[in-house]
mmCIF file of N, CA, C and O in Angstrom:
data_model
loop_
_atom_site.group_PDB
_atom_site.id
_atom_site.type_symbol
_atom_site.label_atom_id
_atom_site.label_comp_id
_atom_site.label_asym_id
_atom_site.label_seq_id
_atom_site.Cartn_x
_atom_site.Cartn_y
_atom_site.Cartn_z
ATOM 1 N N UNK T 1 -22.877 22.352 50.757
ATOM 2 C CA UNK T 1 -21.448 22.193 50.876
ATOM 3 C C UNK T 1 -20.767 23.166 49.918
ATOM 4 O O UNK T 1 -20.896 22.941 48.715
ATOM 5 N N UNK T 2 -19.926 24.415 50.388
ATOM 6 C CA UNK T 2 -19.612 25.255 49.543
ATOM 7 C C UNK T 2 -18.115 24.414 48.620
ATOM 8 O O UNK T 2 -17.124 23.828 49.057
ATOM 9 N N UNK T 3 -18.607 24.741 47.147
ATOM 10 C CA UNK T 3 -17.466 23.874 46.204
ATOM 11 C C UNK T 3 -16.302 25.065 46.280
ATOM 12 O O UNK T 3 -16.546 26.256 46.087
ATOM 13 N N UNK T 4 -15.118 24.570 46.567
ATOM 14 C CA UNK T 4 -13.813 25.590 46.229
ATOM 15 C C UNK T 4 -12.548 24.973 45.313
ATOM 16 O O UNK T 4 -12.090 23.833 45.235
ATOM 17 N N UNK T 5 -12.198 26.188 44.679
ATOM 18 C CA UNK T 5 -11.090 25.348 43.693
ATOM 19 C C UNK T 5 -10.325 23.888 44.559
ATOM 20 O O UNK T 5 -10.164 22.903 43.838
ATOM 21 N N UNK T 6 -9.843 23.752 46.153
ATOM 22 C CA UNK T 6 -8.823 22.639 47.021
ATOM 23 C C UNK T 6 -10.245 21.486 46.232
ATOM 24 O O UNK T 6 -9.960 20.723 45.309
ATOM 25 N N UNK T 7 -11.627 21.574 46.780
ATOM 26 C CA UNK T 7 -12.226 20.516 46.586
ATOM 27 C C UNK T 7 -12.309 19.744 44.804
ATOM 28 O O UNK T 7 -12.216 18.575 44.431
ATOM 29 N N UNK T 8 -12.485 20.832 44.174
ATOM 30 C CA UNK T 8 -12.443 20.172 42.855
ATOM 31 C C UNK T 8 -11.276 19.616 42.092
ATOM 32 O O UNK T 8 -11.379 19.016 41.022
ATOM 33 N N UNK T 9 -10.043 19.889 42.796
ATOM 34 C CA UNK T 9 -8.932 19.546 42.594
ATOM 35 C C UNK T 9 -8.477 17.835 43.571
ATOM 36 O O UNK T 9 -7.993 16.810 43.091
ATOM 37 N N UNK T 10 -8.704 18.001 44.398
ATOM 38 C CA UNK T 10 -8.867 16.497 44.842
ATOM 39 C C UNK T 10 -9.903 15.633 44.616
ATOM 40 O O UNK T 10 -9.855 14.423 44.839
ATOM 41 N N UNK T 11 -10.608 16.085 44.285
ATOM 42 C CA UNK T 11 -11.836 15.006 43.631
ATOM 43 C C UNK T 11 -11.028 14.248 42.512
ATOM 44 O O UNK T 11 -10.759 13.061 42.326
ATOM 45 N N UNK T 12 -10.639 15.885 41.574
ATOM 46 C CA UNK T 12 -9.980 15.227 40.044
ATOM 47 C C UNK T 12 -8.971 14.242 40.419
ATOM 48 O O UNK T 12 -9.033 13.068 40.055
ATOM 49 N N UNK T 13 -7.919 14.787 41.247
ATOM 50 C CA UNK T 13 -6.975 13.930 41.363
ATOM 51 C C UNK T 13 -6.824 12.068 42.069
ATOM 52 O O UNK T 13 -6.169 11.077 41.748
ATOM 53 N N UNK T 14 -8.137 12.494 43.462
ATOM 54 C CA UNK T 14 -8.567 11.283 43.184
ATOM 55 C C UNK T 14 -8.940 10.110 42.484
ATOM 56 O O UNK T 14 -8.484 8.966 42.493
ATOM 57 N N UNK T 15 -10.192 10.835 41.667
ATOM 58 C CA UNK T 15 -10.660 10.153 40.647
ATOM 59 C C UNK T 15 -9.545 9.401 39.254
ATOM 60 O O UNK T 15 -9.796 8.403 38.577
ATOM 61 N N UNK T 16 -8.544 10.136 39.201
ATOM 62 C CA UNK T 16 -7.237 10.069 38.103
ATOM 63 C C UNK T 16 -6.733 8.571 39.070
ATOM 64 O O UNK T 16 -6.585 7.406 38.701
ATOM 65 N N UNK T 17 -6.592 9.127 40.222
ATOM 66 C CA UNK T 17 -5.915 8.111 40.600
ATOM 67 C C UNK T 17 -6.348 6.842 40.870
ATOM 68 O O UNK T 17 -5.631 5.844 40.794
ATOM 69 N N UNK T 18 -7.881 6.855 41.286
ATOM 70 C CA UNK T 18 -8.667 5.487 41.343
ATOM 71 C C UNK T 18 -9.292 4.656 40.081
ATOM 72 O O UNK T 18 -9.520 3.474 39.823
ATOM 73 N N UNK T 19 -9.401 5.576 39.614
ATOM 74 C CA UNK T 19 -9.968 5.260 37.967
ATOM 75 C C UNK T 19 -8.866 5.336 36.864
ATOM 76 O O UNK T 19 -9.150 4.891 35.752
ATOM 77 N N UNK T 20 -7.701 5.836 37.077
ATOM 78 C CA UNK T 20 -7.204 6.030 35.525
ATOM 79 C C UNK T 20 -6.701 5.334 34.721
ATOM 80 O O UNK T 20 -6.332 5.931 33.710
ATOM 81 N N UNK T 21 -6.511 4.201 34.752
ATOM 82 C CA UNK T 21 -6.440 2.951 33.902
ATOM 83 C C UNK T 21 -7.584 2.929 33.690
ATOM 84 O O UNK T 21 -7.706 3.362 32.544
ATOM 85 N N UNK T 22 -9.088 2.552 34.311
ATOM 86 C CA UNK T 22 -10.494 2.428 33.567
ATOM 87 C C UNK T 22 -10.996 3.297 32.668
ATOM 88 O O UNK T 22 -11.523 3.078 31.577
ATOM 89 N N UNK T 23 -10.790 4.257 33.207
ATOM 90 C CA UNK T 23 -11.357 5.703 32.162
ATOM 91 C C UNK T 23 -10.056 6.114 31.100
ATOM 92 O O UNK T 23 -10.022 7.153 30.441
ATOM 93 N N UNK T 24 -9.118 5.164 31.098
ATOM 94 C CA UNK T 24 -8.301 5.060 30.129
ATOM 95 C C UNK T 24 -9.223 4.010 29.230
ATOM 96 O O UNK T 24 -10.094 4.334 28.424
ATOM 97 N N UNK T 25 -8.892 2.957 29.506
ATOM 98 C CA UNK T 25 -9.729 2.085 28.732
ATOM 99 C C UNK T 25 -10.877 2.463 28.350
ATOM 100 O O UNK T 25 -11.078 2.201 27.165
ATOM 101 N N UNK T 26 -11.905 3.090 28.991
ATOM 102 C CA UNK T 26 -13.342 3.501 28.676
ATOM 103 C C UNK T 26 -13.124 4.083 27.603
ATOM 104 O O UNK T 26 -13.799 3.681 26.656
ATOM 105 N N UNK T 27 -12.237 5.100 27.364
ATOM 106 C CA UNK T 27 -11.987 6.167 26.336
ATOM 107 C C UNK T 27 -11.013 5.702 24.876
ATOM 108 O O UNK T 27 -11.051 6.259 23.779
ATOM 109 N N UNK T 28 -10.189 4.549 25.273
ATOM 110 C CA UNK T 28 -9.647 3.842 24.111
ATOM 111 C C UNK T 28 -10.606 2.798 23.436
ATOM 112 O O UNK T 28 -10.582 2.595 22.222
ATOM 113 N N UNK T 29 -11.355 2.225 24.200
ATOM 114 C CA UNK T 29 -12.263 1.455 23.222
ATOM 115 C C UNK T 29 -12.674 1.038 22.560
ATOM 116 O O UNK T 29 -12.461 0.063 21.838
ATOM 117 N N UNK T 30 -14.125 2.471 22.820
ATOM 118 C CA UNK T 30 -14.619 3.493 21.541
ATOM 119 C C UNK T 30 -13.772 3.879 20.460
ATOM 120 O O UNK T 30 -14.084 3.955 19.272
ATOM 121 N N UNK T 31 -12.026 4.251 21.300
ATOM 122 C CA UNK T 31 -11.975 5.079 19.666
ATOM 123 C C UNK T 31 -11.441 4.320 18.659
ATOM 124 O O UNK T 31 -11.495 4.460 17.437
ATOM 125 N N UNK T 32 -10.777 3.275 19.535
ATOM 126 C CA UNK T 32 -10.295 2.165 18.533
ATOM 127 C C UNK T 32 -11.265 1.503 17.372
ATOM 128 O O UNK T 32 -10.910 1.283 16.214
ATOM 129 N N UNK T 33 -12.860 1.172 18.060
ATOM 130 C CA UNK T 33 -13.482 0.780 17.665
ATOM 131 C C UNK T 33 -14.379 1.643 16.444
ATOM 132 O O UNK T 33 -14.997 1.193 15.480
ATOM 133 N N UNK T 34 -14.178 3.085 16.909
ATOM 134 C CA UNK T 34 -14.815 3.353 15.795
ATOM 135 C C UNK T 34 -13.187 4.016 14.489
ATOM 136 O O UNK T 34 -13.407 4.874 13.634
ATOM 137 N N UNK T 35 -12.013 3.487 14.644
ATOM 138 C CA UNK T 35 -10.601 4.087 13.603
ATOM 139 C C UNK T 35 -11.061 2.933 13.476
ATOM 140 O O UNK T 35 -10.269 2.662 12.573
ATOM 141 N N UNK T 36 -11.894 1.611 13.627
ATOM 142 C CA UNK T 36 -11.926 -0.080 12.527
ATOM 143 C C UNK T 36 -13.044 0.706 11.844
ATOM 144 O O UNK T 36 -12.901 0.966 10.649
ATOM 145 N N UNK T 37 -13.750 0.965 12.257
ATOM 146 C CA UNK T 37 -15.142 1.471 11.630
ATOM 147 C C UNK T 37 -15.131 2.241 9.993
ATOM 148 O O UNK T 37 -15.604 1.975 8.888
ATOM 149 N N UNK T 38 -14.218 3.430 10.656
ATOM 150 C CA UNK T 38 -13.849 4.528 9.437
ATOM 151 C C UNK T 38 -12.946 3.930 8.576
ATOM 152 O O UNK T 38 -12.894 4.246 7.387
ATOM 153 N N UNK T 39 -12.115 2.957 9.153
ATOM 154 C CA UNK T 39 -11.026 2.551 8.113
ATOM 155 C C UNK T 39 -12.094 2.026 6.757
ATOM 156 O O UNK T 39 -11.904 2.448 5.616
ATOM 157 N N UNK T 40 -13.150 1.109 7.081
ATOM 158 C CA UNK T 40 -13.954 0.257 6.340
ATOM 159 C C UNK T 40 -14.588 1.276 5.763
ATOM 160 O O UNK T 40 -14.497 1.122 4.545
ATOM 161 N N UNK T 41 -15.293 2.414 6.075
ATOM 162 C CA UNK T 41 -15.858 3.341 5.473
ATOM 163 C C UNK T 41 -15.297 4.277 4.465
ATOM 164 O O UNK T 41 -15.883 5.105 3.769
ATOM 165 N N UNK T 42 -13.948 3.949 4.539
ATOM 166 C CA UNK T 42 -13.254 5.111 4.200
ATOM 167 C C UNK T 42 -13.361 5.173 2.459
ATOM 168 O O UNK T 42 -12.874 6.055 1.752
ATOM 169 N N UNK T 43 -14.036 4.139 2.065
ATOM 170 C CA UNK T 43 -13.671 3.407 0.877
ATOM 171 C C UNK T 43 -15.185 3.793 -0.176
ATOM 172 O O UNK T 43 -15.516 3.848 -1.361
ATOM 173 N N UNK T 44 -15.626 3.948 0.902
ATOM 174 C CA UNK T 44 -17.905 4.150 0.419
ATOM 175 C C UNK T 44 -17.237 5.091 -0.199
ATOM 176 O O UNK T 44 -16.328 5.737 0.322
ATOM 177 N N UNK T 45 -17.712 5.252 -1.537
ATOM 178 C CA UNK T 45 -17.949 6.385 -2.451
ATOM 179 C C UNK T 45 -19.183 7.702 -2.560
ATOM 180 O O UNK T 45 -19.151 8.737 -3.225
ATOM 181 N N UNK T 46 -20.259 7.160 -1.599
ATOM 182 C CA UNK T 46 -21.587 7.746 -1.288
ATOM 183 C C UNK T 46 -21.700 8.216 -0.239
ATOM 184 O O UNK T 46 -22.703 8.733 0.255
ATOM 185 N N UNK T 47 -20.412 8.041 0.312
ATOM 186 C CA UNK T 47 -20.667 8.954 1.778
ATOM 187 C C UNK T 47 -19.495 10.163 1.574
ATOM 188 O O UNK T 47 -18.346 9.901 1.218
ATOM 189 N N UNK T 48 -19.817 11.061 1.761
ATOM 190 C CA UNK T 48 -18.525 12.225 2.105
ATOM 191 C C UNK T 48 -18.234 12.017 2.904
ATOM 192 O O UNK T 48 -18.834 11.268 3.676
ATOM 193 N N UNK T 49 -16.652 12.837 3.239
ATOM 194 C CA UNK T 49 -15.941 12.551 4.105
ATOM 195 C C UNK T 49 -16.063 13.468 5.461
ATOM 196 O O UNK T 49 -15.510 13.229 6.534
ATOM 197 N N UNK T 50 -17.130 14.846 5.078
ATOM 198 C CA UNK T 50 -17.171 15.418 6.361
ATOM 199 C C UNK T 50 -18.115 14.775 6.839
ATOM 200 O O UNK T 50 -17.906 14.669 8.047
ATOM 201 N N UNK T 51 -19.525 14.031 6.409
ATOM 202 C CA UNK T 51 -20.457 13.569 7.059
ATOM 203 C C UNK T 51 -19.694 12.441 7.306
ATOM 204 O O UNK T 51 -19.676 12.391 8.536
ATOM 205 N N UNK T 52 -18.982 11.401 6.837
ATOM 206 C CA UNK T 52 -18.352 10.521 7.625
ATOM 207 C C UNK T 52 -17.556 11.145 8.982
ATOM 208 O O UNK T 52 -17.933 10.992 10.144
ATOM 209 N N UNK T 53 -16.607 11.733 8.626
ATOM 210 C CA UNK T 53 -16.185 12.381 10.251
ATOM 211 C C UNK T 53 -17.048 12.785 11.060
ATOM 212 O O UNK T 53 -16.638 12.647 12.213
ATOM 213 N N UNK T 54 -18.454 13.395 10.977
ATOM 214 C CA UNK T 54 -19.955 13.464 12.496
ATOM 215 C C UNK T 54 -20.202 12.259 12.681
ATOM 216 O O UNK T 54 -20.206 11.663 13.757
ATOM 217 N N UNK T 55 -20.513 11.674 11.183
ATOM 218 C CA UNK T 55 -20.771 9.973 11.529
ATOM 219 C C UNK T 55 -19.875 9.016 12.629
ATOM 220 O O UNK T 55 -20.666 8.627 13.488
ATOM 221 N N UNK T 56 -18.884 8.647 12.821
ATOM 222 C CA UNK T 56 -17.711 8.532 13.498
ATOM 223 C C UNK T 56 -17.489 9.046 14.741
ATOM 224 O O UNK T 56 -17.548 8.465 15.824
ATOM 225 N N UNK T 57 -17.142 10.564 14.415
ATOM 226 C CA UNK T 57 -17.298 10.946 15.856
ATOM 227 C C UNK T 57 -18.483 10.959 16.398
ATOM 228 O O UNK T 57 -18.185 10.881 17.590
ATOM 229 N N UNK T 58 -20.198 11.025 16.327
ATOM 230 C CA UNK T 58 -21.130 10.852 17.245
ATOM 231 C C UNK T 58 -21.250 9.311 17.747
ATOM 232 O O UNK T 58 -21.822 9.029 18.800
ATOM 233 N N UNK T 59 -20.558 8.174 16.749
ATOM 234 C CA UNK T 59 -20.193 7.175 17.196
ATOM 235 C C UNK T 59 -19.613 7.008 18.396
ATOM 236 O O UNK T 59 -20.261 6.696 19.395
ATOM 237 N N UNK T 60 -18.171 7.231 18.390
ATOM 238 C CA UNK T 60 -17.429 7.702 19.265
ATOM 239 C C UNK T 60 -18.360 7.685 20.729
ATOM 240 O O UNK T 60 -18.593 6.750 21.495
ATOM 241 N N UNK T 61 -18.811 9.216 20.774
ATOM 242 C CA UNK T 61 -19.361 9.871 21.925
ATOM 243 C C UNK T 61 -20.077 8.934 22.660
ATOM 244 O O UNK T 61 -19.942 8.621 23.843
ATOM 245 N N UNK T 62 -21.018 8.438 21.648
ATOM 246 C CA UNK T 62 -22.652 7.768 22.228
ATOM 247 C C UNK T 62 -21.620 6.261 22.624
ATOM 248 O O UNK T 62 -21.965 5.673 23.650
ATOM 249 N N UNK T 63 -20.710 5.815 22.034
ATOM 250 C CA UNK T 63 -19.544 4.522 23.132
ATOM 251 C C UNK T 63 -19.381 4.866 24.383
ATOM 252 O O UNK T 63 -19.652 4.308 25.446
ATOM 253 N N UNK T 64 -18.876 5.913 24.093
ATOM 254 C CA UNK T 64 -18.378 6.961 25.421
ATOM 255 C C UNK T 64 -19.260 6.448 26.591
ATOM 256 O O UNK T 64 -19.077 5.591 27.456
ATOM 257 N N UNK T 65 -20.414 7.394 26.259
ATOM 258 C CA UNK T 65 -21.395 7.387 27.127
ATOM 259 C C UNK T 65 -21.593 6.018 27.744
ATOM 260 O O UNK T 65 -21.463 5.718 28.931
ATOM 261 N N UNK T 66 -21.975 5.140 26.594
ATOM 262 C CA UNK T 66 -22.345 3.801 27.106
ATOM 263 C C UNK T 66 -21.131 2.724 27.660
ATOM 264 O O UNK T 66 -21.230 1.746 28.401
ATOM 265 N N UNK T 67 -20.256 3.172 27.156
ATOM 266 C CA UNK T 67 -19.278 2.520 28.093
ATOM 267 C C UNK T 67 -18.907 2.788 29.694
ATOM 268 O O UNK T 67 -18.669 1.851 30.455
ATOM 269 N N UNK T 68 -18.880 4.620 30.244
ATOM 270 C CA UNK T 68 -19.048 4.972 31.444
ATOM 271 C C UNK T 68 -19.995 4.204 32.409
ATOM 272 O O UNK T 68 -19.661 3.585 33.419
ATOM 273 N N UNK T 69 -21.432 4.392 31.820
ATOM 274 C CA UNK T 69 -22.227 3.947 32.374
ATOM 275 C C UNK T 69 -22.590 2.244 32.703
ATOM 276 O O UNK T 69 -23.418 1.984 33.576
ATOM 277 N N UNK T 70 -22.064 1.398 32.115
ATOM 278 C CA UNK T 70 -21.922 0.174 31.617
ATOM 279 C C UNK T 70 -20.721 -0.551 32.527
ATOM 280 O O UNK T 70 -20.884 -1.530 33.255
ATOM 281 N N UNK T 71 -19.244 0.308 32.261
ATOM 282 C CA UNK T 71 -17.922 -0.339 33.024
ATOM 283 C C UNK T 71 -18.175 0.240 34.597
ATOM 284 O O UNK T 71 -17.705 -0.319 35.588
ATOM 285 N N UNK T 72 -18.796 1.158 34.629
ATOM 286 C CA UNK T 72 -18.655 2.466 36.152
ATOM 287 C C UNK T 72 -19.847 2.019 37.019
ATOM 288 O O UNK T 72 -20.791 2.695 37.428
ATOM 289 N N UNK T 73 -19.553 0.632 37.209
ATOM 290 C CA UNK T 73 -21.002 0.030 38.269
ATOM 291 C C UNK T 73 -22.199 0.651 37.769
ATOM 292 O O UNK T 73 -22.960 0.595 38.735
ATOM 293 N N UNK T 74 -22.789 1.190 36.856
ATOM 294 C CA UNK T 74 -24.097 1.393 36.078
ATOM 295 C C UNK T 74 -24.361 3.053 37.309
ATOM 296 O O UNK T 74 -25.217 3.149 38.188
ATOM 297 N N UNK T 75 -23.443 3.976 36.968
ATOM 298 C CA UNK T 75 -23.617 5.077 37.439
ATOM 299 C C UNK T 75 -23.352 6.146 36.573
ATOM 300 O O UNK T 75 -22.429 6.129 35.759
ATOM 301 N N UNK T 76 -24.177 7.125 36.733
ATOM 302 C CA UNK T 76 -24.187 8.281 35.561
ATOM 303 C C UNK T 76 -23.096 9.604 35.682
ATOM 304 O O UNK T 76 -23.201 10.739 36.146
ATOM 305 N N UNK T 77 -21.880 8.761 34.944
ATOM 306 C CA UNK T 77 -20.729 10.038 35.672
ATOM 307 C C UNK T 77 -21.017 11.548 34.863
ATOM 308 O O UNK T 77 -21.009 12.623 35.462
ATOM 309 N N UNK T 78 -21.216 11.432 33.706
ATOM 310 C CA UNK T 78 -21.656 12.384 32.877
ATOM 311 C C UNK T 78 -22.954 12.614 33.249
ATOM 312 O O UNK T 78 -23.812 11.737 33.140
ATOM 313 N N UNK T 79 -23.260 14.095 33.828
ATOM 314 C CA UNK T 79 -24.338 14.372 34.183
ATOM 315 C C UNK T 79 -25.322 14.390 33.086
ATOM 316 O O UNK T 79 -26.316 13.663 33.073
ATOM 317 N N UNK T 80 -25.056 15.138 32.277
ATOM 318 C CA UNK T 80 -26.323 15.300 30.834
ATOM 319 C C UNK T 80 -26.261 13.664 30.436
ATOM 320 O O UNK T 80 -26.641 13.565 29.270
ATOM 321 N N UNK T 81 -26.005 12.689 30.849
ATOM 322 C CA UNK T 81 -25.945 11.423 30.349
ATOM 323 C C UNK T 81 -27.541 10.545 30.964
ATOM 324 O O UNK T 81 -28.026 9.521 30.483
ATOM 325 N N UNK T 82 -28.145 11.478 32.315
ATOM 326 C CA UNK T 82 -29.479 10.995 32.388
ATOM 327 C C UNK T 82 -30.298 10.756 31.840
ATOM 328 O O UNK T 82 -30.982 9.768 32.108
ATOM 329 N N UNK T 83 -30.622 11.782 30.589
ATOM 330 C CA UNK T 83 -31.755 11.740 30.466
ATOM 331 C C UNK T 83 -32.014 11.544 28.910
ATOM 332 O O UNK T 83 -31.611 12.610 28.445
ATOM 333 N N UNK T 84 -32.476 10.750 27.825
ATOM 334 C CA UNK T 84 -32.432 10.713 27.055
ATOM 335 C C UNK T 84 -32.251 11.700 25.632
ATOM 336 O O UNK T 84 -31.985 11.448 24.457
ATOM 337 N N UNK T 85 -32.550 12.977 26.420
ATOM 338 C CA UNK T 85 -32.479 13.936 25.306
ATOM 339 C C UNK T 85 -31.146 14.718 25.505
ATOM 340 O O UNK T 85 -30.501 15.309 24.639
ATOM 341 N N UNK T 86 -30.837 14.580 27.006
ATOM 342 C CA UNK T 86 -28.929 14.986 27.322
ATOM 343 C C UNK T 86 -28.005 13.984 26.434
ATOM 344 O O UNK T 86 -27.197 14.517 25.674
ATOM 345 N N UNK T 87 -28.062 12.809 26.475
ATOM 346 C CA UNK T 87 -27.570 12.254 25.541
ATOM 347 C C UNK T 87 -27.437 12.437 24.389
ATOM 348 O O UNK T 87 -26.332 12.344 23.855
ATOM 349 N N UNK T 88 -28.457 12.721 23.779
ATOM 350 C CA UNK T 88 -28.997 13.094 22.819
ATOM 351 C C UNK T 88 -27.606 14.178 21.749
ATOM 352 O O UNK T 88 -26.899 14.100 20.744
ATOM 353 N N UNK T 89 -28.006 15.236 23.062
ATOM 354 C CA UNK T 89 -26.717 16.405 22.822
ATOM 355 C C UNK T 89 -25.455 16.295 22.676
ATOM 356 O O UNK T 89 -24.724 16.816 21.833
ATOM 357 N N UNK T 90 -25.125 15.331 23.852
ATOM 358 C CA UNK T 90 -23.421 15.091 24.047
ATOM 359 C C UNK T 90 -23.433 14.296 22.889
ATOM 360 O O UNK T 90 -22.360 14.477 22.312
ATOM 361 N N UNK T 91 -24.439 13.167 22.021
ATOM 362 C CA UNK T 91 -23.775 12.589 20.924
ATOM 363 C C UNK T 91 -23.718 13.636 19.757
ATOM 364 O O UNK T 91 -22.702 13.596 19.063
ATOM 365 N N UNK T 92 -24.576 14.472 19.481
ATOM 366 C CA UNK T 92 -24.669 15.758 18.686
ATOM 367 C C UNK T 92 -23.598 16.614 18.649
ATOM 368 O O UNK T 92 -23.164 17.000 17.563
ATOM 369 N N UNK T 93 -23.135 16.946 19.644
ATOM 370 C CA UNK T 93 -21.770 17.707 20.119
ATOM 371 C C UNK T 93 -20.607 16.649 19.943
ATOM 372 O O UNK T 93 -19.584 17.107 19.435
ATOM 373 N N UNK T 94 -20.599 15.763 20.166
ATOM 374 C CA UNK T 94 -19.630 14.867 19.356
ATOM 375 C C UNK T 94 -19.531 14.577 17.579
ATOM 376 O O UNK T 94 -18.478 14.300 17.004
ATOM 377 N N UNK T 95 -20.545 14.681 17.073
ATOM 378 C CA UNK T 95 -20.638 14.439 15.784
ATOM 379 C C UNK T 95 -19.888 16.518 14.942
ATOM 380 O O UNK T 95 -18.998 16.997 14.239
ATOM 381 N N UNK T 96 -21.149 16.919 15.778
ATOM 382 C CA UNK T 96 -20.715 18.668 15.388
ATOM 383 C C UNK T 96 -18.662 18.601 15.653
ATOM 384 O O UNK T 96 -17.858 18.668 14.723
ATOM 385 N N UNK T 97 -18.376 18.490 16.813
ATOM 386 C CA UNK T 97 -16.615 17.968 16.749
ATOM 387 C C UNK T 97 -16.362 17.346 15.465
ATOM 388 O O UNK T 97 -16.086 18.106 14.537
ATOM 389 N N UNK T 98 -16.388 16.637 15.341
ATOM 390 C CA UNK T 98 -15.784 15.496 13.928
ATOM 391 C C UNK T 98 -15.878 16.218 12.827
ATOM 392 O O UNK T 98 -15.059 16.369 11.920
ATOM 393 N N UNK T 99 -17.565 16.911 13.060
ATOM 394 C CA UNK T 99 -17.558 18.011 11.234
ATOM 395 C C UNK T 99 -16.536 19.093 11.564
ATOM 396 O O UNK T 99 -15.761 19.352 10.643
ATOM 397 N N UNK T 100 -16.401 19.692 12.560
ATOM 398 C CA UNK T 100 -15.776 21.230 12.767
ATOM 399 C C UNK T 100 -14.230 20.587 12.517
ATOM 400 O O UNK T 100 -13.572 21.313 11.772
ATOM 401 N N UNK T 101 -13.468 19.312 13.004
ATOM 402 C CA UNK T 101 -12.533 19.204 12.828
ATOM 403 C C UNK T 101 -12.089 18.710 11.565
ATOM 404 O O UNK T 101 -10.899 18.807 11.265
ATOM 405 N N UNK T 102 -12.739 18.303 10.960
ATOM 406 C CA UNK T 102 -12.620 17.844 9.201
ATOM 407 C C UNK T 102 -12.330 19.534 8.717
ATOM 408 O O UNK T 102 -11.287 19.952 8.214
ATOM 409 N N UNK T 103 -13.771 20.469 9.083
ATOM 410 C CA UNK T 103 -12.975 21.483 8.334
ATOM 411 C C UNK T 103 -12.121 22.108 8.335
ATOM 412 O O UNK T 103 -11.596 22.726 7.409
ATOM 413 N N UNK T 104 -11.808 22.017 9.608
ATOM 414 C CA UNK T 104 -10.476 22.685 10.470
ATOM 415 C C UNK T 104 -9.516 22.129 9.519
ATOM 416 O O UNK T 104 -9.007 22.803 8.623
ATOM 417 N N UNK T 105 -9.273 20.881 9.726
ATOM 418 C CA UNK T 105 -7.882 19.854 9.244
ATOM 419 C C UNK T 105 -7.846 20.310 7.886
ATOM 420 O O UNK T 105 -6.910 20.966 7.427
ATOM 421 N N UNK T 106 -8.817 19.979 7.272
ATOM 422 C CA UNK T 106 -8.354 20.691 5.137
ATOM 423 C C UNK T 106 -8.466 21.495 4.983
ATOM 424 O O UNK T 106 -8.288 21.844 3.816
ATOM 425 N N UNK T 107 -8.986 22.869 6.312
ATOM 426 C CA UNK T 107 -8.523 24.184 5.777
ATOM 427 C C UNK T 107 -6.883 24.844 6.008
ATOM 428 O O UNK T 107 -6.361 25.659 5.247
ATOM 429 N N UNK T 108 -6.265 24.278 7.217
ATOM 430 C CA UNK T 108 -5.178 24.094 7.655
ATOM 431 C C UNK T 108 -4.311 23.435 6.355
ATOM 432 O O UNK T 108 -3.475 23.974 5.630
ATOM 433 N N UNK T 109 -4.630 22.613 6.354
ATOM 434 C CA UNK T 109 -3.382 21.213 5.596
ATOM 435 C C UNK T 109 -3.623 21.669 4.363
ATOM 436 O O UNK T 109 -2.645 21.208 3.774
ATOM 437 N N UNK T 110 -4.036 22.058 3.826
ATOM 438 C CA UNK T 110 -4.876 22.359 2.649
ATOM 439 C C UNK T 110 -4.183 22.893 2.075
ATOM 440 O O UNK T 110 -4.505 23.338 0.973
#
């Protein structure tokens, strides 16, 4: 089936439209759940604060994941989400986010 920009554009928009309250929720969750998380952490004296921000955000991600798969009739919308070592990554790439944006933010604000 040849993919063209009309098809990937109604998929999205479908999907927005059948899902977007769920994959709203899917995505507030997590993050709520892990801003209780960090609030409590925020306080550890033994943890830094950039390894707390990977900490957090690979939190985050690996919710992510398990919430898609979990709320979304137990289907793997995130493709790299099959296989244990794809996971693996997307929580890695979520944590690598959290460090890159810590340094971002106090080199900026700074």
């Amino acid at each position: 089936m040849p993919v063209g920009i009309k098809i990937v554009f109604e998929v999205l928009i479908s999907d927005f439209i059948n899902l977007g309250l769920l994959l709203f929720l899917i995505l507030m969750i997590p993050v709520g759940i892990s801003l209780m998380i960090s609030r409590y952490t925020s306080s550890l004296p033994f943890i830094s604060d950039s390894v707390r921000y990977f900490l957090i955000s690979a939190l985050t991600m690996w919710l992510v994941l398990i919430g898609t798969v979990e709320l979304l009739y137990e289907t793997e919308v995130i493709a790299g989400n099959r296989t244990g070592i794809g996971t693996f990554f997307h929580v890695m790439a979520g944590g690598l986010s959290g460090g890159i944006f810590y340094k971002l933010r106090y080199k900026i604000f700074a």
